[in-house]
Coordinates of C-alpha atoms in Angstrom, one line a residue:
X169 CA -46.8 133.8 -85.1
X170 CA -49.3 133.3 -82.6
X171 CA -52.6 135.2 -82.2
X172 CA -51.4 137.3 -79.5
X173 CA -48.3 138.2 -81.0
X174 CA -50.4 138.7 -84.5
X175 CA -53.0 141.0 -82.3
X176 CA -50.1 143.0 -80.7
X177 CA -47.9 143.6 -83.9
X178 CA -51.1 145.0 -85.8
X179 CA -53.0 146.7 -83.1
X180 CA -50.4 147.6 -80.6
X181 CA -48.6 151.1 -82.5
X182 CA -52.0 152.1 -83.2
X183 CA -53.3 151.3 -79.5
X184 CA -50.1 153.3 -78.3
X185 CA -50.8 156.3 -80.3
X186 CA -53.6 156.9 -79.5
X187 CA -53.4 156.2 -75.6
X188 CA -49.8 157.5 -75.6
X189 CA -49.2 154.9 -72.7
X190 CA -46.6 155.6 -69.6
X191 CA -45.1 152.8 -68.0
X192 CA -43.5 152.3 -64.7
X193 CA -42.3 149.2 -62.9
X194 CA -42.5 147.1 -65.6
X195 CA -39.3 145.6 -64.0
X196 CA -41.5 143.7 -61.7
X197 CA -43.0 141.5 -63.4
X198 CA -41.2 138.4 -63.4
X199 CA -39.9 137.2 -67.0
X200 CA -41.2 133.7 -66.3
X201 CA -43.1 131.3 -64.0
X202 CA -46.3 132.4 -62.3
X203 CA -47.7 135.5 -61.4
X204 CA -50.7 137.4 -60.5
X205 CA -51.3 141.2 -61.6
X206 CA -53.6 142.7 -59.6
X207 CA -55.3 146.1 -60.1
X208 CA -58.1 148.5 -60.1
X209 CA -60.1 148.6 -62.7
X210 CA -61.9 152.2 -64.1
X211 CA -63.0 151.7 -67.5
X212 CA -63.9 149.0 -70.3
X213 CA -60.2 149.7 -71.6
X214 CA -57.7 148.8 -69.1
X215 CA -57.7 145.4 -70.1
X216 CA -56.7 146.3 -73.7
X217 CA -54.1 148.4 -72.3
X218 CA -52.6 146.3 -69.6
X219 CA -51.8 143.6 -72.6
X220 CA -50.2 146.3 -74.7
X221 CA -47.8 147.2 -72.2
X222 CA -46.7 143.6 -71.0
X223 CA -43.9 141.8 -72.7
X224 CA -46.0 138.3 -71.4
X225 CA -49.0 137.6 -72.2
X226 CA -51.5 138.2 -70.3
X227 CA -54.6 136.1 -69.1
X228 CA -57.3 137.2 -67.5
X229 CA -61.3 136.5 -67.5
X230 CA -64.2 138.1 -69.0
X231 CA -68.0 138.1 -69.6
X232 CA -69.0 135.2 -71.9
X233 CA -71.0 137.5 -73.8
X234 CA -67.6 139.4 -75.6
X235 CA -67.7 135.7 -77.1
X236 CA -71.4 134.6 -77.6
X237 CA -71.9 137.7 -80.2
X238 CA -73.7 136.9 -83.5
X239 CA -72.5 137.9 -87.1
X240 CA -69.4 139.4 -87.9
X241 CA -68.9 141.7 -85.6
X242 CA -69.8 138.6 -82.7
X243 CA -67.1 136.8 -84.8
X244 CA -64.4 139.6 -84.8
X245 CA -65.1 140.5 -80.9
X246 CA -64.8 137.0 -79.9
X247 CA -61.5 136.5 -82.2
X248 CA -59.7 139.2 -80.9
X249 CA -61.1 139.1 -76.8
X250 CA -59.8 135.6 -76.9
X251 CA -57.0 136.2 -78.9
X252 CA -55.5 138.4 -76.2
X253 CA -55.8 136.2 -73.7
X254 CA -59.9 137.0 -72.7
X255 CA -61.4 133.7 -70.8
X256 CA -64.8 133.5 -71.5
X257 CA -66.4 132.4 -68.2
X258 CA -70.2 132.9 -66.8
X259 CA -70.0 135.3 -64.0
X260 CA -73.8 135.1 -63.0
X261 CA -74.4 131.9 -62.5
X262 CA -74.5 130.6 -58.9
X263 CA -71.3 128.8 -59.9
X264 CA -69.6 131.7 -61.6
X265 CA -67.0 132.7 -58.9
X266 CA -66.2 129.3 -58.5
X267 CA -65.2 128.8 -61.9
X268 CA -63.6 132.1 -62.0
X269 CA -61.3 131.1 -59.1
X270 CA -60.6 127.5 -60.5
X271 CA -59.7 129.4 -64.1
X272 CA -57.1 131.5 -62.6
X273 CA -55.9 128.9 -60.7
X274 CA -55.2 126.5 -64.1
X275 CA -53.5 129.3 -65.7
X276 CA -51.0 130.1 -63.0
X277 CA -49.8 126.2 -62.1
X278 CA -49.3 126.3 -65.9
X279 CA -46.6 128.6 -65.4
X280 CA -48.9 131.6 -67.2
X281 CA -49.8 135.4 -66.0
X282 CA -52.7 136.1 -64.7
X283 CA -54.5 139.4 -64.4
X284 CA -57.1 140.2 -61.9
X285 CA -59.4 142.9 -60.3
X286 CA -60.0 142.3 -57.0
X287 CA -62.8 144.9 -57.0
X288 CA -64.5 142.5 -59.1
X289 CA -66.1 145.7 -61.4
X290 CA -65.5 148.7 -62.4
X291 CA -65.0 151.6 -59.7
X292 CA -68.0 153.8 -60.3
X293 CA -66.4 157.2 -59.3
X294 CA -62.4 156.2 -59.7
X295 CA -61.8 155.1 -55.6
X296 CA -60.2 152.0 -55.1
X297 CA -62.6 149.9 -53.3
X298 CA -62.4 146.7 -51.2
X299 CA -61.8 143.9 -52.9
X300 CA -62.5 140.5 -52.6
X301 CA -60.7 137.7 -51.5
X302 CA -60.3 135.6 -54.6
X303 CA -57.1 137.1 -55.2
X304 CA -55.7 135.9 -51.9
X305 CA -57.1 132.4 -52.5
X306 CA -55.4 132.3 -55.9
X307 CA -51.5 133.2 -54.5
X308 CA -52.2 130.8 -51.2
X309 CA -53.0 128.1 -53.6
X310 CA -50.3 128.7 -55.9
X311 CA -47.7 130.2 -54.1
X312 CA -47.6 133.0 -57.3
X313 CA -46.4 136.1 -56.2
X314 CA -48.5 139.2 -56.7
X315 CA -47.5 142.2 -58.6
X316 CA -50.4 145.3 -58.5
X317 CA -50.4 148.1 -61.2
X318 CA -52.3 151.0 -61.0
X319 CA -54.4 152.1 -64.3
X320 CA -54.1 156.3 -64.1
X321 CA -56.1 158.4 -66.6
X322 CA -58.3 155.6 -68.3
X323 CA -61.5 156.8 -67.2
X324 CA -60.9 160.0 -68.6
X325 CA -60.5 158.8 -72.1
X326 CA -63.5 156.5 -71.6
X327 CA -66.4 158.1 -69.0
X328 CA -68.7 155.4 -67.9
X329 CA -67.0 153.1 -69.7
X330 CA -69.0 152.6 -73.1
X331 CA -68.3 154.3 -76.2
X332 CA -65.4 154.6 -78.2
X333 CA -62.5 156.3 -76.0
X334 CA -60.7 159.7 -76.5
X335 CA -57.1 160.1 -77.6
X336 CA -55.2 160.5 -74.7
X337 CA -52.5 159.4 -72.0
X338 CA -52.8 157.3 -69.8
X339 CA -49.9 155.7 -67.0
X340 CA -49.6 152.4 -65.6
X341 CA -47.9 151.8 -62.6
X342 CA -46.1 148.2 -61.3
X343 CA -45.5 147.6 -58.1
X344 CA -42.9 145.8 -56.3
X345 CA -43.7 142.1 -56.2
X346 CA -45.1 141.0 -53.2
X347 CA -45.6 137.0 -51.9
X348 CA -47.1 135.2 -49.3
X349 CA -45.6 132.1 -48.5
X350 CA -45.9 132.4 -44.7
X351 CA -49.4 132.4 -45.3
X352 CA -49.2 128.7 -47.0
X353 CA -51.6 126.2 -46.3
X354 CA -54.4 129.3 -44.7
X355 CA -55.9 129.8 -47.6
X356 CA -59.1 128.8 -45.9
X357 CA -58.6 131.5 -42.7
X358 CA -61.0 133.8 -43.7
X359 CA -58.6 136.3 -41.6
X360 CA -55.8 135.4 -43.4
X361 CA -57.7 135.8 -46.9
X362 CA -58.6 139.3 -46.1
X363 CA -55.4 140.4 -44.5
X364 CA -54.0 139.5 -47.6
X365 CA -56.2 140.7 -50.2
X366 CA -56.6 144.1 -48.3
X367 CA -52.7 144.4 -48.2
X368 CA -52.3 143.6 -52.1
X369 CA -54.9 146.6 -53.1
X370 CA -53.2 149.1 -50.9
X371 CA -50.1 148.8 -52.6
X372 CA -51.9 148.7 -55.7
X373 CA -51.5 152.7 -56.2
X374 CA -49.3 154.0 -53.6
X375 CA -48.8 156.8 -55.4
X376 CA -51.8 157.6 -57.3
X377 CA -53.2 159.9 -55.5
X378 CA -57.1 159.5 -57.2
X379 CA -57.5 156.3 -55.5
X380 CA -58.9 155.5 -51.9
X381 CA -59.2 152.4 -50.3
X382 CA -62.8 152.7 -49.1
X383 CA -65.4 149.9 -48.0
X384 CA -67.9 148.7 -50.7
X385 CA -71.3 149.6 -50.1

Protein backbone atom coordinates (compact mmCIF):
# COMPACT_ATOMS: atom_id res chain seq x y z
CA UNK A 1 0.00 0.00 0.00
CA UNK A 2 1.31 3.22 -0.84
CA UNK A 3 1.65 6.30 1.45
CA UNK A 4 -1.23 8.00 -0.08
CA UNK A 5 -3.41 5.22 -0.01
CA UNK A 6 -2.01 4.38 3.76
CA UNK A 7 -2.87 8.37 4.58
CA UNK A 8 -6.34 8.15 3.00
CA UNK A 9 -7.51 4.75 4.53
CA UNK A 10 -6.48 6.06 8.10
CA UNK A 11 -7.26 9.65 7.98
CA UNK A 12 -9.90 9.91 5.37
CA UNK A 13 -13.40 8.52 7.58
CA UNK A 14 -12.18 10.69 10.29
CA UNK A 15 -11.46 13.74 7.82
CA UNK A 16 -15.11 13.05 6.42
CA UNK A 17 -16.71 13.17 9.67
CA UNK A 18 -15.78 15.80 10.66
CA UNK A 19 -16.07 18.02 7.44
CA UNK A 20 -19.07 16.00 6.37
CA UNK A 21 -17.84 16.76 2.66
CA UNK A 22 -20.42 17.25 -0.49
CA UNK A 23 -19.35 16.42 -3.67
CA UNK A 24 -20.40 17.44 -7.14
CA UNK A 25 -18.96 16.80 -10.56
CA UNK A 26 -16.57 14.49 -9.54
CA UNK A 27 -17.52 12.88 -12.98
CA UNK A 28 -15.13 15.26 -14.54
CA UNK A 29 -12.21 14.40 -13.67
CA UNK A 30 -10.76 12.25 -16.08
CA UNK A 31 -9.83 8.58 -14.71
CA UNK A 32 -6.38 8.79 -16.26
CA UNK A 33 -3.81 10.87 -18.23
CA UNK A 34 -3.16 14.49 -17.38
CA UNK A 35 -5.05 17.01 -15.81
CA UNK A 36 -5.03 20.26 -14.12
CA UNK A 37 -7.57 21.09 -11.13
CA UNK A 38 -7.87 24.52 -10.70
CA UNK A 39 -9.62 26.38 -7.86
CA UNK A 40 -9.92 29.03 -5.29
CA UNK A 41 -8.42 28.74 -2.41
CA UNK A 42 -10.09 30.13 1.21
CA UNK A 43 -8.38 28.46 3.95
CA UNK A 44 -5.19 26.30 5.12
CA UNK A 45 -7.66 23.17 4.60
CA UNK A 46 -8.74 22.85 1.15
CA UNK A 47 -5.84 21.11 0.21
CA UNK A 48 -6.52 18.36 2.78
CA UNK A 49 -9.94 18.16 1.56
CA UNK A 50 -9.59 18.27 -2.18
CA UNK A 51 -7.32 14.90 -1.79
CA UNK A 52 -9.99 13.28 0.33
CA UNK A 53 -12.53 13.66 -2.21
CA UNK A 54 -10.46 12.51 -5.41
CA UNK A 55 -10.28 8.91 -6.37
CA UNK A 56 -6.53 10.13 -7.98
CA UNK A 57 -4.11 11.36 -6.39
CA UNK A 58 -3.53 14.53 -6.21
CA UNK A 59 -0.34 16.70 -6.63
CA UNK A 60 0.09 19.89 -5.96
CA UNK A 61 2.86 22.38 -4.44
CA UNK A 62 3.48 23.89 -1.08
CA UNK A 63 5.72 26.03 1.18
CA UNK A 64 9.05 24.23 1.82
CA UNK A 65 8.64 25.06 5.37
CA UNK A 66 5.47 22.18 5.93
CA UNK A 67 8.79 20.04 5.26
CA UNK A 68 11.86 21.80 6.83
CA UNK A 69 10.12 21.46 10.49
CA UNK A 70 12.38 20.12 13.34
CA UNK A 71 11.55 17.21 15.85
CA UNK A 72 8.69 15.13 15.74
CA UNK A 73 6.15 17.07 14.97
CA UNK A 74 8.66 18.61 11.79
CA UNK A 75 8.91 14.85 11.05
CA UNK A 76 5.20 13.89 11.11
CA UNK A 77 4.14 17.30 9.17
CA UNK A 78 6.64 16.58 6.53
CA UNK A 79 5.56 12.69 6.32
CA UNK A 80 2.12 13.26 5.86
CA UNK A 81 2.27 16.89 3.53
CA UNK A 82 4.38 14.83 1.26
CA UNK A 83 2.73 11.79 1.63
CA UNK A 84 -0.38 13.27 0.07
CA UNK A 85 1.11 14.42 -2.73
CA UNK A 86 2.62 18.11 -1.05
CA UNK A 87 5.79 19.31 -3.38
CA UNK A 88 7.94 21.09 -1.27
CA UNK A 89 9.19 24.02 -3.44
CA UNK A 90 10.70 27.72 -2.39
CA UNK A 91 8.10 30.16 -3.26
CA UNK A 92 10.19 33.31 -2.30
CA UNK A 93 13.08 33.01 -3.94
CA UNK A 94 13.53 35.04 -7.18
CA UNK A 95 13.35 31.76 -8.85
CA UNK A 96 10.41 30.37 -7.05
CA UNK A 97 7.66 30.78 -9.74
CA UNK A 98 9.84 29.33 -12.13
CA UNK A 99 10.30 26.28 -10.42
CA UNK A 100 6.71 26.20 -9.46
CA UNK A 101 5.76 26.26 -13.12
CA UNK A 102 8.50 23.66 -14.23
CA UNK A 103 7.08 21.32 -11.10
CA UNK A 104 3.68 21.21 -12.40
CA UNK A 105 4.73 20.84 -15.60
CA UNK A 106 6.89 17.32 -14.80
CA UNK A 107 3.93 16.08 -13.02
CA UNK A 108 1.44 16.36 -15.76
CA UNK A 109 3.73 14.90 -18.92
CA UNK A 110 4.02 12.10 -16.37
CA UNK A 111 0.60 11.41 -16.85
CA UNK A 112 -0.25 12.69 -13.04
CA UNK A 113 -2.98 15.30 -11.55
CA UNK A 114 -2.13 18.41 -10.76
CA UNK A 115 -3.84 20.82 -8.44
CA UNK A 116 -3.48 24.52 -8.58
CA UNK A 117 -4.59 28.02 -7.36
CA UNK A 118 -4.44 30.41 -9.76
CA UNK A 119 -4.93 33.11 -7.08
CA UNK A 120 -1.65 32.10 -5.92
CA UNK A 121 -2.92 32.68 -1.92
CA UNK A 122 -5.53 32.51 0.02
CA UNK A 123 -8.61 34.91 -0.76
CA UNK A 124 -8.57 37.25 2.24
CA UNK A 125 -12.37 37.91 2.42
CA UNK A 126 -13.80 34.68 0.27
CA UNK A 127 -14.01 36.63 -3.49
CA UNK A 128 -12.49 34.93 -6.15
CA UNK A 129 -9.69 37.04 -7.35
CA UNK A 130 -7.65 37.32 -10.57
CA UNK A 131 -5.39 34.88 -11.02
CA UNK A 132 -2.28 34.43 -12.58
CA UNK A 133 -1.28 33.06 -15.69
CA UNK A 134 0.70 29.99 -14.61
CA UNK A 135 -2.19 27.98 -15.04
CA UNK A 136 -2.56 28.79 -18.65
CA UNK A 137 1.18 28.24 -19.30
CA UNK A 138 0.82 24.81 -17.71
CA UNK A 139 -2.34 23.48 -20.14
CA UNK A 140 -0.61 25.29 -23.36
CA UNK A 141 2.54 23.41 -22.58
CA UNK A 142 0.94 20.23 -21.92
CA UNK A 143 -2.08 20.21 -23.71
CA UNK A 144 -3.82 18.93 -20.09
CA UNK A 145 -7.25 19.77 -19.90
CA UNK A 146 -8.46 21.84 -17.00
CA UNK A 147 -11.05 20.92 -14.59
CA UNK A 148 -12.03 23.94 -11.79
CA UNK A 149 -13.75 22.99 -8.42
CA UNK A 150 -15.03 25.36 -6.17
CA UNK A 151 -14.20 24.95 -2.29
CA UNK A 152 -17.74 26.23 -0.53
CA UNK A 153 -17.90 26.59 3.30
CA UNK A 154 -14.09 26.03 4.22
CA UNK A 155 -13.46 29.28 5.63
CA UNK A 156 -16.13 28.98 7.83
CA UNK A 157 -14.70 25.97 9.63
CA UNK A 158 -11.31 27.57 9.56
CA UNK A 159 -11.37 31.78 9.87
CA UNK A 160 -8.10 33.16 8.86
CA UNK A 161 -6.87 30.07 8.21
CA UNK A 162 -4.83 29.01 11.34
CA UNK A 163 -5.98 27.03 14.17
CA UNK A 164 -7.57 23.85 14.27
CA UNK A 165 -10.87 23.93 12.15
CA UNK A 166 -14.60 23.47 13.40
CA UNK A 167 -16.70 20.43 12.59
CA UNK A 168 -18.68 21.21 9.76
CA UNK A 169 -19.74 20.83 5.98
CA UNK A 170 -18.30 21.81 3.51
CA UNK A 171 -19.15 21.25 -0.75
CA UNK A 172 -16.86 20.96 -3.55
CA UNK A 173 -17.89 21.60 -6.72
CA UNK A 174 -16.19 20.09 -10.39
CA UNK A 175 -16.68 21.64 -13.32
CA UNK A 176 -16.93 20.51 -16.70
CA UNK A 177 -13.59 19.90 -18.27
CA UNK A 178 -12.40 22.51 -20.33
CA UNK A 179 -9.15 22.46 -22.98
CA UNK A 180 -7.29 24.59 -25.06
CA UNK A 181 -5.80 23.09 -27.90
CA UNK A 182 -6.55 25.92 -30.32
CA UNK A 183 -4.47 27.89 -28.20
CA UNK A 184 -1.30 25.44 -28.84
CA UNK A 185 1.97 26.74 -29.52
CA UNK A 186 0.71 30.66 -27.74
CA UNK A 187 1.70 29.91 -24.66
CA UNK A 188 4.03 32.80 -24.88
CA UNK A 189 1.01 35.53 -26.05
CA UNK A 190 0.67 37.20 -23.11
CA UNK A 191 -3.13 37.81 -24.56
CA UNK A 192 -3.62 34.42 -25.02
CA UNK A 193 -2.31 33.48 -21.35
CA UNK A 194 -4.72 35.77 -19.75
CA UNK A 195 -7.65 35.04 -21.88
CA UNK A 196 -7.23 31.78 -20.77
CA UNK A 197 -6.46 31.82 -17.27
CA UNK A 198 -9.28 34.49 -16.74
CA UNK A 199 -11.80 32.04 -18.57
CA UNK A 200 -10.71 28.97 -16.33
CA UNK A 201 -11.43 30.99 -12.90
CA UNK A 202 -14.80 32.13 -14.06
CA UNK A 203 -16.02 28.82 -14.46
CA UNK A 204 -14.36 27.93 -11.36
CA UNK A 205 -17.73 28.54 -9.22
CA UNK A 206 -20.50 29.26 -11.57
CA UNK A 207 -22.72 28.65 -9.05
CA UNK A 208 -21.34 29.58 -5.83
CA UNK A 209 -22.71 32.57 -5.33
CA UNK A 210 -19.88 33.87 -2.43
CA UNK A 211 -17.37 34.25 -5.08
CA UNK A 212 -16.59 37.30 -7.37
CA UNK A 213 -14.19 37.58 -9.95
CA UNK A 214 -12.57 40.86 -8.91
CA UNK A 215 -9.10 42.52 -9.83
CA UNK A 216 -6.24 41.96 -7.36
CA UNK A 217 -5.16 44.96 -5.59
Amino acid sequence: MSRFALIKAVLGPIMRLMFRPRVEGAEHIPGDGPVILAGNHLTFIDSMILPLVCDRQVFFIGKDEYVTGKGFKGRLMAWFFTGVGMIPVDRDGGRGGVAALMTGRRVLEEGNVFGIYPEGTRSPDGRLYRGRTGIARLTLMTGAPVVPFAMIGTDKLQPGGAGMPRPGRVTVRFGEAMEFSRYEGMDRDRYVLRAVTDLSLIHISPEATLLTLVPQS
